[in-house]
């Protein structure tokens, strides 16, 4: 099973700052990675797929990069609504898909 | 507007059975692979099962294989999850999710979930 490890577990930043979240795969997954955002009481929302493609309606401040085993989600300038939990997900081992344990982005 | 509405979550005793439903609207349901996922409140996400558009192929997480059965009725735009021999560790919020066009395993729309509690 492919294991995804996200870091840090918690990231404390202020609005307007840049956020960098990491996801590392236990083996190479090419660019078969997505990022999701989950706010309290809500279902996850797809942000990025294919490592770097923004999903429909996602603001340009969200960007994804990486390939192989190391991936990054960057939020260029944090808005108040961006404080949430972020999960990475791999689909390289289709049909089985797995998620990272999540990074909590909190207001400093 | 795409909508996915799950139902059927209740409190059930260990060893019991439950059938979850997901009503879909706002898209061509019979064109898409659909998924069930779950989340223990306050914890991470776990993929449970998928079914292809024509029900030709189904897959399950090892944790539920042989216990859960996914199915769909394209004439009713509905997805189902039959859960048997339920265990306390199956307690979670269960989501149905739609696959992204062209990608069977990225999930672009999710329902709000239905809570299954397995407890005596």
Coordinates of C-alpha atoms in Angstrom, one line a residue:
Chain A
X1 CA 0.0 0.0 0.0
X2 CA 1.2 3.5 -0.9
X3 CA 1.5 5.6 2.3
X4 CA 1.3 9.4 2.1
X5 CA 2.9 11.4 4.9
X6 CA 1.9 15.1 5.2
X7 CA 3.9 17.7 7.0
X8 CA 3.7 19.7 9.1
X9 CA 0.7 18.3 11.1
X10 CA -0.2 21.8 12.0
X11 CA 0.8 25.1 10.4
X12 CA 0.1 28.4 12.1
X13 CA 0.1 31.4 9.9
X14 CA -1.6 34.8 9.6
X15 CA -3.8 36.1 6.8
X16 CA -1.8 37.4 3.9
X17 CA 1.1 35.0 4.5
X18 CA 2.2 32.3 2.2
X19 CA 1.5 28.6 3.1
X20 CA 3.5 25.7 2.0
X21 CA 2.2 22.2 2.7
X22 CA 4.0 19.0 1.9
X23 CA 3.0 15.5 1.0
X24 CA 5.5 12.6 0.6
X25 CA 4.6 9.2 -1.0
X26 CA 6.3 6.0 0.2
X27 CA 7.0 5.2 -3.5
X28 CA 6.9 7.0 -6.8
X29 CA 3.4 8.0 -7.9
X30 CA 4.3 10.1 -10.9
X31 CA 1.8 13.0 -10.8
X32 CA -1.1 11.0 -9.6
X33 CA -1.9 13.2 -6.6
X34 CA -4.8 15.5 -5.5
X35 CA -5.3 18.0 -2.8
X36 CA -8.5 18.6 -0.9
X37 CA -9.6 21.2 1.6
X38 CA -12.0 20.4 4.4
X39 CA -13.5 23.1 6.7
X40 CA -15.3 22.2 9.9
X41 CA -18.6 20.5 9.3
X42 CA -18.2 20.4 5.6
X43 CA -17.3 17.7 3.1
X44 CA -13.8 17.8 1.4
X45 CA -13.4 20.0 -1.6
X46 CA -11.1 19.1 -4.5
X47 CA -8.5 21.8 -5.1
X48 CA -5.8 20.3 -7.2
X49 CA -5.5 17.1 -9.3
X50 CA -2.8 15.6 -11.4
X51 CA -0.4 17.3 -8.9
X52 CA -0.7 20.7 -10.5
X53 CA -4.1 21.2 -12.2
X54 CA -6.6 23.4 -10.4
X55 CA -10.1 22.1 -10.2
X56 CA -13.0 24.1 -11.5
X57 CA -13.7 27.3 -9.5
X58 CA -10.5 27.1 -7.4
X59 CA -8.8 30.5 -6.9
X60 CA -5.4 31.1 -8.5
X61 CA -3.8 31.5 -5.1
X62 CA -3.8 27.7 -4.8
X63 CA -1.1 25.9 -6.7
X64 CA 0.3 22.4 -6.6
X65 CA 3.7 21.1 -7.7
X66 CA 5.8 18.0 -7.5
X67 CA 6.2 14.5 -9.0
X68 CA 7.5 11.2 -8.0
X69 CA 7.4 11.1 -4.2
X70 CA 7.4 14.8 -3.1
X71 CA 4.5 17.2 -3.6
X72 CA 3.7 20.7 -2.4
X73 CA 0.5 22.7 -2.1
X74 CA 1.1 26.4 -2.0
X75 CA -1.4 29.1 -1.0
X76 CA 0.2 32.3 -2.1
X77 CA -1.6 34.8 0.2
X78 CA -3.9 33.3 2.9
X79 CA -7.5 34.5 3.0
X80 CA -9.6 33.9 6.2
X81 CA -11.6 31.1 4.5
X82 CA -8.4 29.2 3.8
X83 CA -7.9 28.1 7.4
X84 CA -8.9 24.4 7.3
X85 CA -7.6 20.9 7.1
X86 CA -5.8 19.9 3.9
X87 CA -5.5 16.3 2.6
X88 CA -3.4 14.8 -0.2
X89 CA -4.7 11.7 -2.0
X90 CA -3.0 9.4 -4.4
X91 CA -4.5 7.4 -7.3
X92 CA -1.4 5.7 -8.6
X93 CA -2.4 2.4 -7.0
X94 CA -5.8 2.4 -8.7
X95 CA -8.3 1.1 -7.8
X96 CA -7.1 1.6 -4.2
X97 CA -6.8 5.2 -3.3
X98 CA -5.2 6.5 -0.1
X99 CA -5.1 9.8 1.8
X100 CA -2.5 11.5 3.9
X101 CA -3.3 12.1 7.5
X102 CA -3.9 15.8 6.9
X103 CA -2.4 19.2 7.7
X104 CA -4.3 21.6 9.9
X105 CA -3.8 25.2 8.8
X106 CA -4.7 27.5 11.7
X107 CA -4.7 31.2 12.3
X108 CA -1.7 32.5 14.2
Chain B
X1 CA -26.0 22.1 -9.8
X2 CA -24.4 18.8 -8.7
X3 CA -26.0 17.4 -5.6
X4 CA -25.3 14.2 -3.7
X5 CA -27.5 13.4 -0.7
X6 CA -26.7 10.5 1.5
X7 CA -29.2 8.8 3.8
X8 CA -29.6 5.7 5.9
X9 CA -27.2 6.3 8.7
X10 CA -28.4 5.2 12.1
X11 CA -27.3 3.6 15.4
X12 CA -26.9 -0.2 14.9
X13 CA -25.7 -3.0 17.1
X14 CA -22.4 -4.8 16.3
X15 CA -23.1 -7.6 13.9
X16 CA -26.0 -5.8 12.4
X17 CA -26.7 -4.6 8.8
X18 CA -27.4 -1.3 7.2
X19 CA -28.0 0.0 3.7
X20 CA -26.9 3.5 2.8
X21 CA -28.2 5.4 -0.2
X22 CA -26.9 8.4 -2.1
X23 CA -29.3 10.3 -4.4
X24 CA -27.5 12.1 -7.2
X25 CA -28.8 15.1 -9.3
X26 CA -27.4 17.8 -11.6
X27 CA -25.2 15.6 -13.7
X28 CA -25.3 12.5 -16.0
X29 CA -25.1 10.0 -13.2
X30 CA -24.7 7.0 -15.5
X31 CA -21.5 8.5 -17.0
X32 CA -19.4 8.4 -13.9
X33 CA -17.6 6.1 -11.5
X34 CA -18.9 6.7 -8.0
X35 CA -17.3 6.1 -4.6
X36 CA -18.0 5.7 -0.9
X37 CA -15.6 7.1 1.6
X38 CA -15.8 7.4 5.4
X39 CA -14.4 9.6 8.1
X40 CA -14.4 9.0 11.8
X41 CA -15.3 12.4 13.3
X42 CA -12.2 14.4 14.0
X43 CA -10.0 12.0 12.1
X44 CA -8.8 11.5 8.5
X45 CA -10.4 10.2 5.3
X46 CA -10.7 6.5 4.3
X47 CA -11.7 5.3 0.9
X48 CA -14.2 2.5 1.1
X49 CA -15.4 1.4 -2.3
X50 CA -16.0 2.3 -6.0
X51 CA -18.3 1.2 -8.8
X52 CA -17.8 2.0 -12.4
X53 CA -20.5 3.7 -14.5
X54 CA -22.1 0.5 -15.8
X55 CA -21.6 -1.5 -12.5
X56 CA -19.1 -3.7 -14.4
X57 CA -16.4 -3.2 -11.9
X58 CA -16.4 -2.8 -8.2
X59 CA -13.5 -2.5 -5.7
X60 CA -13.3 -2.4 -1.9
X61 CA -10.8 -1.4 0.7
X62 CA -9.3 -4.4 2.5
X63 CA -11.0 -3.3 5.7
X64 CA -14.5 -3.9 4.3
X65 CA -14.0 -6.5 1.6
X66 CA -16.5 -9.3 2.0
X67 CA -18.6 -7.3 4.4
X68 CA -19.8 -4.3 2.3
X69 CA -21.4 -4.4 -1.2
X70 CA -21.6 -1.3 -3.4
X71 CA -24.3 -1.1 -6.1
X72 CA -26.1 1.5 -8.2
X73 CA -29.3 2.1 -10.0
X74 CA -28.7 4.4 -13.0
X75 CA -32.5 4.6 -13.7
X76 CA -33.0 6.2 -10.3
X77 CA -29.7 8.1 -10.2
X78 CA -28.8 6.3 -6.9
X79 CA -25.8 4.7 -5.3
X80 CA -26.0 2.2 -2.5
X81 CA -23.8 0.6 0.1
X82 CA -24.9 -2.6 1.8
X83 CA -23.0 -3.0 5.1
X84 CA -23.2 -6.4 6.8
X85 CA -21.6 -7.8 10.0
X86 CA -20.9 -4.2 11.2
X87 CA -18.2 -3.7 13.8
X88 CA -17.6 -0.8 16.2
X89 CA -14.7 0.3 13.9
X90 CA -17.1 0.9 11.1
X91 CA -18.5 3.9 13.1
X92 CA -18.0 6.9 10.8
X93 CA -19.5 9.6 8.7
X94 CA -20.0 8.0 5.3
X95 CA -19.7 10.1 2.1
X96 CA -20.6 9.4 -1.4
X97 CA -18.5 11.1 -4.0
X98 CA -18.5 11.6 -7.8
X99 CA -15.4 11.0 -9.9
X100 CA -13.9 13.8 -11.9
X101 CA -14.5 13.6 -15.6
X102 CA -11.8 11.6 -17.3
X103 CA -10.3 10.5 -13.9
X104 CA -12.0 7.6 -12.1
X105 CA -10.2 8.3 -8.8
X106 CA -10.2 12.0 -8.2
X107 CA -13.4 13.2 -6.4
X108 CA -14.8 16.5 -7.5
X109 CA -18.2 16.4 -5.7
X110 CA -19.0 15.0 -2.3
X111 CA -22.3 14.7 -0.3
X112 CA -22.6 16.0 3.2
X113 CA -22.4 12.5 4.7
X114 CA -24.6 10.2 6.8
X115 CA -23.5 9.1 10.2
X116 CA -23.3 5.4 11.0
X117 CA -22.8 4.5 14.7
X118 CA -22.1 0.9 15.6
X119 CA -22.7 0.4 19.3
X120 CA -24.4 -1.9 21.8

